[in-house]
JSON list of C-alpha atoms in Angstrom, two decimals:
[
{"chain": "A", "resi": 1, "resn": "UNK", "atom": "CA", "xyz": [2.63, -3.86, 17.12]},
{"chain": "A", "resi": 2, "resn": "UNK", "atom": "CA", "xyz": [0.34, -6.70, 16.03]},
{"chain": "A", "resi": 3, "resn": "UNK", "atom": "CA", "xyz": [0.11, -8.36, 12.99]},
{"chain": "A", "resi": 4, "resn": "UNK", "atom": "CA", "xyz": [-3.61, -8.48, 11.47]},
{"chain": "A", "resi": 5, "resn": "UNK", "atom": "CA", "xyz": [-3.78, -11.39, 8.97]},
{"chain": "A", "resi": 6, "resn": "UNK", "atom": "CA", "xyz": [-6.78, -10.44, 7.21]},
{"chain": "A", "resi": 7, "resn": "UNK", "atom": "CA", "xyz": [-6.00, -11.87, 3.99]},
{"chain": "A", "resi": 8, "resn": "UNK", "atom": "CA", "xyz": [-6.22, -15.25, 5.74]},
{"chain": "A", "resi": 9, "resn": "UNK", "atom": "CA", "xyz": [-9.38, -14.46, 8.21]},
{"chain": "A", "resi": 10, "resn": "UNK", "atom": "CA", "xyz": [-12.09, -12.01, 8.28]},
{"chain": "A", "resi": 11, "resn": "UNK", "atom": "CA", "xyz": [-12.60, -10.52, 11.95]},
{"chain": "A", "resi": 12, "resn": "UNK", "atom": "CA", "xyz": [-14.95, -12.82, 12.88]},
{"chain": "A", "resi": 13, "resn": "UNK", "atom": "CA", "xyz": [-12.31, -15.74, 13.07]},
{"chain": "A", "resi": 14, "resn": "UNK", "atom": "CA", "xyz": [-14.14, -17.55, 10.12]},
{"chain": "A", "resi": 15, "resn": "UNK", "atom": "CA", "xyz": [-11.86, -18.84, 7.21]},
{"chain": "A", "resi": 16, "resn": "UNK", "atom": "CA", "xyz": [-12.16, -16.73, 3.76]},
{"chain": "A", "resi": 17, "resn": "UNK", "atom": "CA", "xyz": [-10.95, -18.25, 0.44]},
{"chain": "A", "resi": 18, "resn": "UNK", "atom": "CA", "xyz": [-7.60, -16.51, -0.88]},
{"chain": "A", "resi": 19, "resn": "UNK", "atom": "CA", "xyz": [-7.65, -13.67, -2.63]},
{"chain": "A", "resi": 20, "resn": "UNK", "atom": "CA", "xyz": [-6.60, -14.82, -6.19]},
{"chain": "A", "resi": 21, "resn": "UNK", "atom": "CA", "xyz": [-9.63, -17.33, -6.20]},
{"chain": "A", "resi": 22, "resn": "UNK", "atom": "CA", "xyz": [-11.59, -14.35, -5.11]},
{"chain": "A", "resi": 23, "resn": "UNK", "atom": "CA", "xyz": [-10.25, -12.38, -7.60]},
{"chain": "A", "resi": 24, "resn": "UNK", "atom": "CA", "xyz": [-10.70, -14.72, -10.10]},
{"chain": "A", "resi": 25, "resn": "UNK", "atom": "CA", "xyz": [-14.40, -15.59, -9.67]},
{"chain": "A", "resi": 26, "resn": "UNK", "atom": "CA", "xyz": [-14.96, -11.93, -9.83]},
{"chain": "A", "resi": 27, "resn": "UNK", "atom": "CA", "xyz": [-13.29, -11.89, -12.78]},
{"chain": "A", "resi": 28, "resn": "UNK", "atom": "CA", "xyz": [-15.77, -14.53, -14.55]},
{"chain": "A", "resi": 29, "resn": "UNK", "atom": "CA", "xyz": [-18.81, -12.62, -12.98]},
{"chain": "A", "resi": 30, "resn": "UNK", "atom": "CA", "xyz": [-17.76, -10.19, -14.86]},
{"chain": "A", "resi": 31, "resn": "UNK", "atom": "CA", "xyz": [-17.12, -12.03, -18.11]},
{"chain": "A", "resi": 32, "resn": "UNK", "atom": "CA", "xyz": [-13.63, -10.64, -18.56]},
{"chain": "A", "resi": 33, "resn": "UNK", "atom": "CA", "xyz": [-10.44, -12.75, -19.96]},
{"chain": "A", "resi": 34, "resn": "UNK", "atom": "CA", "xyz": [-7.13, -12.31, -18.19]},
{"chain": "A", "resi": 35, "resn": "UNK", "atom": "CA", "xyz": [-6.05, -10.29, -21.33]},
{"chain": "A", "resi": 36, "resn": "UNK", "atom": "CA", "xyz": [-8.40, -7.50, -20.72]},
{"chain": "A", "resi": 37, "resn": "UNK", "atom": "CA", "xyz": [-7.94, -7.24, -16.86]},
{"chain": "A", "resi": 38, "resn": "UNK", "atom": "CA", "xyz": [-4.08, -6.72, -17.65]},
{"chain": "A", "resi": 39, "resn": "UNK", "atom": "CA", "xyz": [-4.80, -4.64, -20.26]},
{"chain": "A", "resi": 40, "resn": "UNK", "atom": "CA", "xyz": [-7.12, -2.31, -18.23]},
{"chain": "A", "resi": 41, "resn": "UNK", "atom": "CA", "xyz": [-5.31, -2.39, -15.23]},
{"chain": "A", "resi": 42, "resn": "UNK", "atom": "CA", "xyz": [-2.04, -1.41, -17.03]},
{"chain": "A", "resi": 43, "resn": "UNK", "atom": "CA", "xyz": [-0.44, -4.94, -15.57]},
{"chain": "A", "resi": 44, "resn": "UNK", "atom": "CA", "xyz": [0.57, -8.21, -17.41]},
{"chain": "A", "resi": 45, "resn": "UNK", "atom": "CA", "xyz": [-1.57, -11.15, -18.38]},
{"chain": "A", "resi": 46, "resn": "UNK", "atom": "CA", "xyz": [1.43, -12.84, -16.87]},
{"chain": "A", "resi": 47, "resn": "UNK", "atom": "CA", "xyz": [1.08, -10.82, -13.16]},
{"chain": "A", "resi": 48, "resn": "UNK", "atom": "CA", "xyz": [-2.20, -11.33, -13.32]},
{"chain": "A", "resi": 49, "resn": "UNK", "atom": "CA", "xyz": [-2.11, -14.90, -14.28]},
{"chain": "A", "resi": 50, "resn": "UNK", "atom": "CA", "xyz": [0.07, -15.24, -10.68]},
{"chain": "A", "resi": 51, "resn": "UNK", "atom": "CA", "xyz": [-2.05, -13.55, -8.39]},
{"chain": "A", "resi": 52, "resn": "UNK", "atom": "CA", "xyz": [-5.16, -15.34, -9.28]},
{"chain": "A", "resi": 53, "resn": "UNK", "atom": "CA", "xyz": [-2.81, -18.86, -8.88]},
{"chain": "A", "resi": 54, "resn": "UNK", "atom": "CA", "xyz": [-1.90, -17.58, -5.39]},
{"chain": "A", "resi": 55, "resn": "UNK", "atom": "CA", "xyz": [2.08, -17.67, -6.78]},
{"chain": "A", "resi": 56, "resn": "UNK", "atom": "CA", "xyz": [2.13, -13.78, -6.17]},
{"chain": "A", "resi": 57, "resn": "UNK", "atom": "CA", "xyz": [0.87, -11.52, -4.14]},
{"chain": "A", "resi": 58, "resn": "UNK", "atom": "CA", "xyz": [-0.11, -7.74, -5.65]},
{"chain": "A", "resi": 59, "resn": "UNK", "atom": "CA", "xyz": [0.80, -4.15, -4.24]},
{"chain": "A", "resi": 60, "resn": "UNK", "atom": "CA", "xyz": [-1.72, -2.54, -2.68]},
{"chain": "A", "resi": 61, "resn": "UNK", "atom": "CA", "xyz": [-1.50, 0.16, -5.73]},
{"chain": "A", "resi": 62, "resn": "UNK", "atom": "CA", "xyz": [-1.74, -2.91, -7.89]},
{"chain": "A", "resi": 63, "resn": "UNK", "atom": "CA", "xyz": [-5.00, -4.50, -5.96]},
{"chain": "A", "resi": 64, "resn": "UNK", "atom": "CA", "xyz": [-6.34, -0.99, -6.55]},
{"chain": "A", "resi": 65, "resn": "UNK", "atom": "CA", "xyz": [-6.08, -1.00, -9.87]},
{"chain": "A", "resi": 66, "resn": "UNK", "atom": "CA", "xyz": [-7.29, -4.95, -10.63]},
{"chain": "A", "resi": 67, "resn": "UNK", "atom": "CA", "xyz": [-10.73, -3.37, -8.47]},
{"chain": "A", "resi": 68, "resn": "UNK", "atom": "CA", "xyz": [-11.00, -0.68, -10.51]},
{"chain": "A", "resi": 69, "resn": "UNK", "atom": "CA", "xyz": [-11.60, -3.06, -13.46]},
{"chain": "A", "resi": 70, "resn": "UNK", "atom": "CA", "xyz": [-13.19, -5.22, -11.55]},
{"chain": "A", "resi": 71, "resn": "UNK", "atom": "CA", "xyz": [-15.79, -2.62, -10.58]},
{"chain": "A", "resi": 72, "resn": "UNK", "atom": "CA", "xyz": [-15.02, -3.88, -6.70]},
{"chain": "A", "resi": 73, "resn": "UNK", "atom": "CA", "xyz": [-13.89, -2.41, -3.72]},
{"chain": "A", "resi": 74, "resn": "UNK", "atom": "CA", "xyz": [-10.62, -2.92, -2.14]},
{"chain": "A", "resi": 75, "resn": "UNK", "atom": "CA", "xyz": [-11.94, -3.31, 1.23]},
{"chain": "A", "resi": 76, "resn": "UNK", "atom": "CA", "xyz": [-14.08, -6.65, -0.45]},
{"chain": "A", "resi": 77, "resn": "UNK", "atom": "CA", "xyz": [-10.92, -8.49, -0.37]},
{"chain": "A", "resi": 78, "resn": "UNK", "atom": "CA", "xyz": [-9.26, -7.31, 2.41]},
{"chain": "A", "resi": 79, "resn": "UNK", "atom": "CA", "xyz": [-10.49, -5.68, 5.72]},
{"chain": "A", "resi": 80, "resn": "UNK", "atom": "CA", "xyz": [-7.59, -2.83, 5.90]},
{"chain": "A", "resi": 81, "resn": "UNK", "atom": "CA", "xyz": [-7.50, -0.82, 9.70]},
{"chain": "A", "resi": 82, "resn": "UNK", "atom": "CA", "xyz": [-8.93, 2.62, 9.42]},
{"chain": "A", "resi": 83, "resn": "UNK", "atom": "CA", "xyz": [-7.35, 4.95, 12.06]},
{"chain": "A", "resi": 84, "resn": "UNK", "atom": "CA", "xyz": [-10.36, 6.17, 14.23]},
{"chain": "A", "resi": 85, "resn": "UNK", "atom": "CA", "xyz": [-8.07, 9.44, 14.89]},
{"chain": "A", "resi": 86, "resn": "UNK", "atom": "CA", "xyz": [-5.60, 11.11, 13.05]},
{"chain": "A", "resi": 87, "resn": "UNK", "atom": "CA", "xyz": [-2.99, 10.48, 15.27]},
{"chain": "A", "resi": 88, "resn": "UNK", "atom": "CA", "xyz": [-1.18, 6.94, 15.10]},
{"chain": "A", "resi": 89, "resn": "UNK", "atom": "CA", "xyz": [0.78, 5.25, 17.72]},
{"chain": "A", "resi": 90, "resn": "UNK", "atom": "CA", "xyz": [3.64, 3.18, 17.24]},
{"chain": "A", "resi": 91, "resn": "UNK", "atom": "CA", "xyz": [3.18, 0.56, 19.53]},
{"chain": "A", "resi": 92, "resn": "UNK", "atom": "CA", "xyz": [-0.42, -0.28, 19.09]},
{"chain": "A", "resi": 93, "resn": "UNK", "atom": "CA", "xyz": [-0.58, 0.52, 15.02]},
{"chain": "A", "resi": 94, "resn": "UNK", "atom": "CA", "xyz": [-1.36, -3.09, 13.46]},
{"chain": "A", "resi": 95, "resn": "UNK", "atom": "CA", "xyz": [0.80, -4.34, 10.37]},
{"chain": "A", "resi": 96, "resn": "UNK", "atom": "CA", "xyz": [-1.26, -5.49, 7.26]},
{"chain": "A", "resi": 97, "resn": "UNK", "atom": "CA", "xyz": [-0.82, -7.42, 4.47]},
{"chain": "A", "resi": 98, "resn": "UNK", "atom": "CA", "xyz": [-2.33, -9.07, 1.43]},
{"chain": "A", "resi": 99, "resn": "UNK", "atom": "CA", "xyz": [-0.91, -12.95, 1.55]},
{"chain": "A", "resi": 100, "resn": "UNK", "atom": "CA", "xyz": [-0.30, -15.64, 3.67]},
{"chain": "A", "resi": 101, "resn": "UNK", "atom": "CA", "xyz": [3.33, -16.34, 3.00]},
{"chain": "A", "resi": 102, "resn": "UNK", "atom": "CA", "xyz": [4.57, -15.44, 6.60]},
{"chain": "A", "resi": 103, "resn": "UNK", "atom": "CA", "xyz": [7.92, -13.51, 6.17]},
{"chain": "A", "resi": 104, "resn": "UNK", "atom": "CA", "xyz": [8.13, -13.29, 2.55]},
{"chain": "A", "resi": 105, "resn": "UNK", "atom": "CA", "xyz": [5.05, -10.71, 2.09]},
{"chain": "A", "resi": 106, "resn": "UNK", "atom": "CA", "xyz": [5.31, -6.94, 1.76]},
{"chain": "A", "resi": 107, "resn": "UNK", "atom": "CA", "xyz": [3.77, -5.33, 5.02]},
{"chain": "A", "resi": 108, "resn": "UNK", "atom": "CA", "xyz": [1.65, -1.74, 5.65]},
{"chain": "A", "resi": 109, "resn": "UNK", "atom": "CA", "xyz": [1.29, 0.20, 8.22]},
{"chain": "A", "resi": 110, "resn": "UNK", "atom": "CA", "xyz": [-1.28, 3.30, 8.07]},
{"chain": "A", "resi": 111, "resn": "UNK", "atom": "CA", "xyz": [0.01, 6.63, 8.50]},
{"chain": "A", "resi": 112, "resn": "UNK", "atom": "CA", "xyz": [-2.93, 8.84, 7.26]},
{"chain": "A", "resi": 113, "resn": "UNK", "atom": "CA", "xyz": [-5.95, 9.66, 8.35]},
{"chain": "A", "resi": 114, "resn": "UNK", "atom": "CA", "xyz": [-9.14, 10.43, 6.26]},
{"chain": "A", "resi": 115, "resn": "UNK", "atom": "CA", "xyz": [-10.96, 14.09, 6.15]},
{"chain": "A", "resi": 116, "resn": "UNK", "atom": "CA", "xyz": [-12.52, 15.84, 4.10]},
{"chain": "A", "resi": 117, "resn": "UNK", "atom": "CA", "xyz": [-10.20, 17.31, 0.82]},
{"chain": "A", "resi": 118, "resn": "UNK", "atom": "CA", "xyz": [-7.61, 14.99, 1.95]},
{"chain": "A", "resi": 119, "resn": "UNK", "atom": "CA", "xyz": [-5.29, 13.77, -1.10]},
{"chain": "A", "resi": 120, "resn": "UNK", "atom": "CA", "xyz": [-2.29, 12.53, 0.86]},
{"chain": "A", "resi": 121, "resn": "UNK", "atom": "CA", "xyz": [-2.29, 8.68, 1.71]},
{"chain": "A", "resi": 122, "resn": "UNK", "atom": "CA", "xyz": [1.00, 7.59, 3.37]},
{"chain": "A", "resi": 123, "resn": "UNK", "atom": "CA", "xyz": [2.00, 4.22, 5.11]},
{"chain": "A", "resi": 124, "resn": "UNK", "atom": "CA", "xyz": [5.01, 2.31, 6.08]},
{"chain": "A", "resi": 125, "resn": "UNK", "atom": "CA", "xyz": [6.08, -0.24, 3.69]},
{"chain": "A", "resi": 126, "resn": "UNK", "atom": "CA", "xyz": [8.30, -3.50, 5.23]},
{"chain": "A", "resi": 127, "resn": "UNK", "atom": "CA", "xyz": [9.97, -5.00, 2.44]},
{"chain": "A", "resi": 128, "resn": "UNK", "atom": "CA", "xyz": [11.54, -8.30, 2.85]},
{"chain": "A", "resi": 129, "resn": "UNK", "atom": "CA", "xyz": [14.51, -9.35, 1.63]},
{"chain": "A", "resi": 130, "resn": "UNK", "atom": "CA", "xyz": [14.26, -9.99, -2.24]},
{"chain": "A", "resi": 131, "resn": "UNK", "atom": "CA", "xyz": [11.03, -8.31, -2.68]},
{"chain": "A", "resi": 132, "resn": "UNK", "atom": "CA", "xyz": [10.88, -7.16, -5.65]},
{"chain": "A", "resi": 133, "resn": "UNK", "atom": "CA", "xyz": [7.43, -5.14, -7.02]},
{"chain": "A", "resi": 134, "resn": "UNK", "atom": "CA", "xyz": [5.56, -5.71, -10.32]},
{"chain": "A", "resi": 135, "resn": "UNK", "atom": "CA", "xyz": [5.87, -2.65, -13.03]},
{"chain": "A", "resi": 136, "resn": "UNK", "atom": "CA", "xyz": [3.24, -0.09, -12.83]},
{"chain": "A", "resi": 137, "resn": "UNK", "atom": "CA", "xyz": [1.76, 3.30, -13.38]},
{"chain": "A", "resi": 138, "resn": "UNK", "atom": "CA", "xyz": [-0.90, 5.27, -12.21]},
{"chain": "A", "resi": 139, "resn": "UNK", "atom": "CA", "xyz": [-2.09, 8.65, -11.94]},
{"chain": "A", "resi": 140, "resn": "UNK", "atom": "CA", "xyz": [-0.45, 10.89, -9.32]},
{"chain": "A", "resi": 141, "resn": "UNK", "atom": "CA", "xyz": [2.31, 11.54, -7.96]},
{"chain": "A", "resi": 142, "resn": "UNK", "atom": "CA", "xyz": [4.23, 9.41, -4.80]},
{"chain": "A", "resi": 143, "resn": "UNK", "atom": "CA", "xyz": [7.57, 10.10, -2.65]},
{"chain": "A", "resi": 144, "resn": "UNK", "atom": "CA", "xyz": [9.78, 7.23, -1.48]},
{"chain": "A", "resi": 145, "resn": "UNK", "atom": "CA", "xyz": [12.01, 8.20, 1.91]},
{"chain": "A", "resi": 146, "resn": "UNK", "atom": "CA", "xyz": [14.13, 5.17, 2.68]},
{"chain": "A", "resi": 147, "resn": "UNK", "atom": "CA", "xyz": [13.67, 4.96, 6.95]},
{"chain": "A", "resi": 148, "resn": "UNK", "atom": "CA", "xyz": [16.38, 1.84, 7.17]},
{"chain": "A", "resi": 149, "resn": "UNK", "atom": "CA", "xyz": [17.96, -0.57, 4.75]},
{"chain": "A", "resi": 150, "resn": "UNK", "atom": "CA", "xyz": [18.32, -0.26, 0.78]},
{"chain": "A", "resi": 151, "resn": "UNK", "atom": "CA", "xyz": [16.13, -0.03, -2.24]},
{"chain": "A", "resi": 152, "resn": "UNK", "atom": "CA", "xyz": [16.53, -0.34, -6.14]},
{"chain": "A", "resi": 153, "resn": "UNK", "atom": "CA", "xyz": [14.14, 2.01, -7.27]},
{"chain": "A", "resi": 154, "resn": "UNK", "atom": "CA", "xyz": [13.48, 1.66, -11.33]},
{"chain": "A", "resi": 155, "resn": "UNK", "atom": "CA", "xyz": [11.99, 4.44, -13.51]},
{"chain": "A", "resi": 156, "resn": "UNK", "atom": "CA", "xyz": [10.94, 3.98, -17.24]},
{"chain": "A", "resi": 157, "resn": "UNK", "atom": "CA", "xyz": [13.52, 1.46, -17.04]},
{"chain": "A", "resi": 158, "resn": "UNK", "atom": "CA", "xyz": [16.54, 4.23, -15.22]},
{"chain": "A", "resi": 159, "resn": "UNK", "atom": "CA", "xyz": [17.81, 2.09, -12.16]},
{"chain": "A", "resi": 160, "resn": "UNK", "atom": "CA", "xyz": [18.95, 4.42, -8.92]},
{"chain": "A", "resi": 161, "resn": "UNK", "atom": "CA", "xyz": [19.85, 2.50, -5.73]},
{"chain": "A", "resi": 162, "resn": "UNK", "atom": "CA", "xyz": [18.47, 4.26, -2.26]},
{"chain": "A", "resi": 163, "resn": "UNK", "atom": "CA", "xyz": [20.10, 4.74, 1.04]},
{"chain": "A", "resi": 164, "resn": "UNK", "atom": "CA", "xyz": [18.58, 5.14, 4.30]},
{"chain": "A", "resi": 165, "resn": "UNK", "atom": "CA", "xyz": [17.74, 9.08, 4.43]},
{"chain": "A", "resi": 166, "resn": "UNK", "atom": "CA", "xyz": [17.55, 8.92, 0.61]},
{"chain": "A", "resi": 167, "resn": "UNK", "atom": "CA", "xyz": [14.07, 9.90, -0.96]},
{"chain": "A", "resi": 168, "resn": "UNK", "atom": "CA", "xyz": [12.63, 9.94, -4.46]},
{"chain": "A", "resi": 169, "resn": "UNK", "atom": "CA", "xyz": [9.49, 11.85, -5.73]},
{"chain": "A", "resi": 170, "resn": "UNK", "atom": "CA", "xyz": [8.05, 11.56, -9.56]},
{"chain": "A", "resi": 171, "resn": "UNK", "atom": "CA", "xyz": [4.89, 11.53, -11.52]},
{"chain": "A", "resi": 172, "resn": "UNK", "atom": "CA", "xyz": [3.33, 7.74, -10.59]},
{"chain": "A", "resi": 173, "resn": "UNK", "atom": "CA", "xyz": [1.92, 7.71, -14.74]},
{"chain": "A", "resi": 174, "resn": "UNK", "atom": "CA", "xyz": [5.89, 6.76, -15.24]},
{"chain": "A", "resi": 175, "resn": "UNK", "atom": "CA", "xyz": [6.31, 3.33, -15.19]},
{"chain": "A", "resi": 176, "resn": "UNK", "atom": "CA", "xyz": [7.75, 2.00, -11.67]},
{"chain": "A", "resi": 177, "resn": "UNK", "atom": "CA", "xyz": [9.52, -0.99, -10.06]},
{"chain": "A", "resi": 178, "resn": "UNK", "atom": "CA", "xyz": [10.70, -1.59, -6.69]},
{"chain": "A", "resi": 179, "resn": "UNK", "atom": "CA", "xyz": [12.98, -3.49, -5.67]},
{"chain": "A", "resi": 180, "resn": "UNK", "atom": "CA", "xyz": [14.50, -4.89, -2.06]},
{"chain": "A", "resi": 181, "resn": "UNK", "atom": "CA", "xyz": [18.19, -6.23, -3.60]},
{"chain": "A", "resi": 182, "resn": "UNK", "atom": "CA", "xyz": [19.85, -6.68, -0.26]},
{"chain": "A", "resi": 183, "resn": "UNK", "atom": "CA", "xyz": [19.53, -9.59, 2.15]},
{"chain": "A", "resi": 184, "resn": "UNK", "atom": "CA", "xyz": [17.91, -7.54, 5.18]},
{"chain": "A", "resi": 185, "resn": "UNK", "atom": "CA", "xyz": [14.57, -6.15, 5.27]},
{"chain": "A", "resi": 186, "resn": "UNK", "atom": "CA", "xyz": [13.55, -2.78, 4.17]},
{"chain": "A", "resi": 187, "resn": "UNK", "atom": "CA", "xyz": [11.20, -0.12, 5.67]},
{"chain": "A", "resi": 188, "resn": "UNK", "atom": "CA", "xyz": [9.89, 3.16, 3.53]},
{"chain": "A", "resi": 189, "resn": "UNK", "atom": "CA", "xyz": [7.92, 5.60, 4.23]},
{"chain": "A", "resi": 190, "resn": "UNK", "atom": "CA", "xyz": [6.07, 6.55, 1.31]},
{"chain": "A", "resi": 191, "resn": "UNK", "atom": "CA", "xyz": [3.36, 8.67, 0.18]},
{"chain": "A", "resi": 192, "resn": "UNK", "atom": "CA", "xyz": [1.17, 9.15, -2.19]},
{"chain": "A", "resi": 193, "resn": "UNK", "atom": "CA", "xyz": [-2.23, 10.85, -3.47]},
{"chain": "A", "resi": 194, "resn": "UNK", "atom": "CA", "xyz": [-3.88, 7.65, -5.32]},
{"chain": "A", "resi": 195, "resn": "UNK", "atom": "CA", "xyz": [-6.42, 6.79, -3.17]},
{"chain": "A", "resi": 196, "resn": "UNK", "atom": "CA", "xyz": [-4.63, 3.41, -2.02]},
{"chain": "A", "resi": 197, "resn": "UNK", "atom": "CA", "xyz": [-6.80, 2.44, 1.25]},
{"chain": "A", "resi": 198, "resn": "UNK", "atom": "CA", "xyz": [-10.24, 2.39, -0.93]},
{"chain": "A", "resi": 199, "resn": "UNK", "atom": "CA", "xyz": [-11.20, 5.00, 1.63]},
{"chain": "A", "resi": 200, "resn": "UNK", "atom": "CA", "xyz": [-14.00, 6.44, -0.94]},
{"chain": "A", "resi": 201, "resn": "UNK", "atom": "CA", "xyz": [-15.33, 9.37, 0.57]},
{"chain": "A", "resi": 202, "resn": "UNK", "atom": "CA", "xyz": [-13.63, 11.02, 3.23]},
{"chain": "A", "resi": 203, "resn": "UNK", "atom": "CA", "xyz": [-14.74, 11.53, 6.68]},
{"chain": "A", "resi": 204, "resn": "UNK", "atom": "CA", "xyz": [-13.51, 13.18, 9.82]},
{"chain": "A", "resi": 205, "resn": "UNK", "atom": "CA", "xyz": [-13.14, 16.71, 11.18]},
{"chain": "A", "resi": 206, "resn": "UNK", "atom": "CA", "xyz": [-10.40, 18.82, 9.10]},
{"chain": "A", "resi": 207, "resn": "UNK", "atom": "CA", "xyz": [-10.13, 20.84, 12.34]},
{"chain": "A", "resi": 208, "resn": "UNK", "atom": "CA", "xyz": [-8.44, 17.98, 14.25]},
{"chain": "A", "resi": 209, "resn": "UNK", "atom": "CA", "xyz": [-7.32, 16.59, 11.48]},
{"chain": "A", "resi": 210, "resn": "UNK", "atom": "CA", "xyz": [-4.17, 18.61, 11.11]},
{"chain": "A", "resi": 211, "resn": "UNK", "atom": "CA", "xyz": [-1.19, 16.60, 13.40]},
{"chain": "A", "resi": 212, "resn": "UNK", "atom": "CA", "xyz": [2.51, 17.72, 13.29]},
{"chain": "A", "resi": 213, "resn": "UNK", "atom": "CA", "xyz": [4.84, 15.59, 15.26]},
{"chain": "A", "resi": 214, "resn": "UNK", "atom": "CA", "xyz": [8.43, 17.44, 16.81]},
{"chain": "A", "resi": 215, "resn": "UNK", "atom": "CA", "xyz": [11.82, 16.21, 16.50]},
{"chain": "A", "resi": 216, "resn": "UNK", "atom": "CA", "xyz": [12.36, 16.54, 19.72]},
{"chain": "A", "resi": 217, "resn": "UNK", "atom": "CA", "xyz": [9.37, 14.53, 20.73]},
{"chain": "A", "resi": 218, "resn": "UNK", "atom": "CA", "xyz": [10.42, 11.64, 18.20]},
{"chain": "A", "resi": 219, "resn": "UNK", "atom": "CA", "xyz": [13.64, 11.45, 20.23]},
{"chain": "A", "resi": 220, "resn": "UNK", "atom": "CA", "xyz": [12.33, 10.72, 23.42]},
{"chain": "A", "resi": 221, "resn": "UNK", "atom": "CA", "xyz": [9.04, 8.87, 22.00]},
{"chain": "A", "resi": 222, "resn": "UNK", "atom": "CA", "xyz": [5.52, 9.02, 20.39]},
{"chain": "A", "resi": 223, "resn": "UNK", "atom": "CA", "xyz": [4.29, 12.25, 21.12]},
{"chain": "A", "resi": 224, "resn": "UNK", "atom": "CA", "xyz": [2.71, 14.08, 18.83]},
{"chain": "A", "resi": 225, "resn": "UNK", "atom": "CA", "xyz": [0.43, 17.83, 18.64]},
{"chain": "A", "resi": 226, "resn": "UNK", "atom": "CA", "xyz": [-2.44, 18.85, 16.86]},
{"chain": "A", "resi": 227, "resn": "UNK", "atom": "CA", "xyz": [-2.78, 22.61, 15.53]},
{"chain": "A", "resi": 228, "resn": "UNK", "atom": "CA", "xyz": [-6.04, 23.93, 15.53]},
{"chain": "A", "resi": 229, "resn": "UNK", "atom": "CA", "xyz": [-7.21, 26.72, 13.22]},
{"chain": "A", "resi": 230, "resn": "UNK", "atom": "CA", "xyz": [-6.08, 29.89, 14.08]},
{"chain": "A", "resi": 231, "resn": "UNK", "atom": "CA", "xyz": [-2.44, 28.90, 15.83]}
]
């Protein structure tokens, strides 16, 4: 897998300023204080106060939801890989992220594809070691499966601890922290229906849209089948 550092360049090679100064300049185009962009985005002044400094970098659900008040796209502030087909590969699927602090940032990689009356958006999260998320809530719903090491998963302020094989599913509007508490990295596989890719509409075929992958293919490697309509 390669690593696409987008946050740093755009695909032309040419440097880009970081994204809290981009952030913030949109900000003052739009004549807002940090107060109401944490206040609309359902974040803290404090959060926000970090991300623009460059001390912290936001979630993807978290970018989302700054853009949102921004009136901006996501994709302005990051160019995020849009599978061409609906069928992903692991060893050529690139790993995104939103900072520049090699080793210490949260990490995607797409899962979905985009059709039409798609609501399902999943990825693989890499969390490193002592990651730990900002509080949020959003509408939706999302399910955590832990794939390998541990996570601290906090709801309206309940702490549960996940295993590898463990999985959580809840309403996104309650309030949510994660929370890598071990000294290895983490990988989940979560899912959720906020639209977190900035995807807008949907395109694609839903007739070749549909993928299921087997067990037994997983076991010996990446294969994977579509079903058409009708099967």
């Amino acid at each position: 897998m390669r690593t696409d550092q987008t946050a740093i360049a755009d695909t032309s090679g040419a440097e880009i300023d970081p994204l809290g100064e981009r952030l913030r300049r949109q900000r003052k185009a739009q004549k807002l204080t940090l107060q109401e962009v944490a206040d609309r985005a359902g974040l803290s002044v404090g959060f926000i106060s970090q991300i623009e400094r460059g001390i912290t970098v936001p979630s993807l659900v978290s970018l989302i939801s700054v853009c949102r008040v921004l009136k901006v796209e996501v994709g302005s502030f990051f160019n995020q890989p849009k599978p061409a087909t609906p069928v992903t590969r692991h060893e050529n699927r690139p790993v995104y992220g939103l900072g520049a602090f090699a080793g210490r940032d949260v990490t995607y990689e797409r899962l979905s594809a985009s059709f039409p009356g798609n609501v399902l958006r999943s990825t693989l999260i890499h969390e490193p070691p002592g990651f730990r998320s900002e509080p949020m809530s959003h509408e939706g719903e999302e399910i955590f499966y832990i794939v390998s090491g541990s996570l601290t998963l906090e709801l309206d302020g309940e702490t549960m601890i996940l295993e590898a094989g463990d999985t959580a599913h809840f309403p996104s509007v309650r309030t949510h922290v994660t929370w890598n508490h071990t000294d290895k990295p983490a990988t989940i596989f979560h899912t959720c229906t906020m639209d977190v890719f900035g995807d807008g509409e949907p395109s694609g075929d839903p007739d070749t849209s549909l993928v299921v992958t087997r067990a037994v293919d997983r076991a010996s490697g990446p294969k994977q089948s579509k079903i058409k309509k009708g099967n």
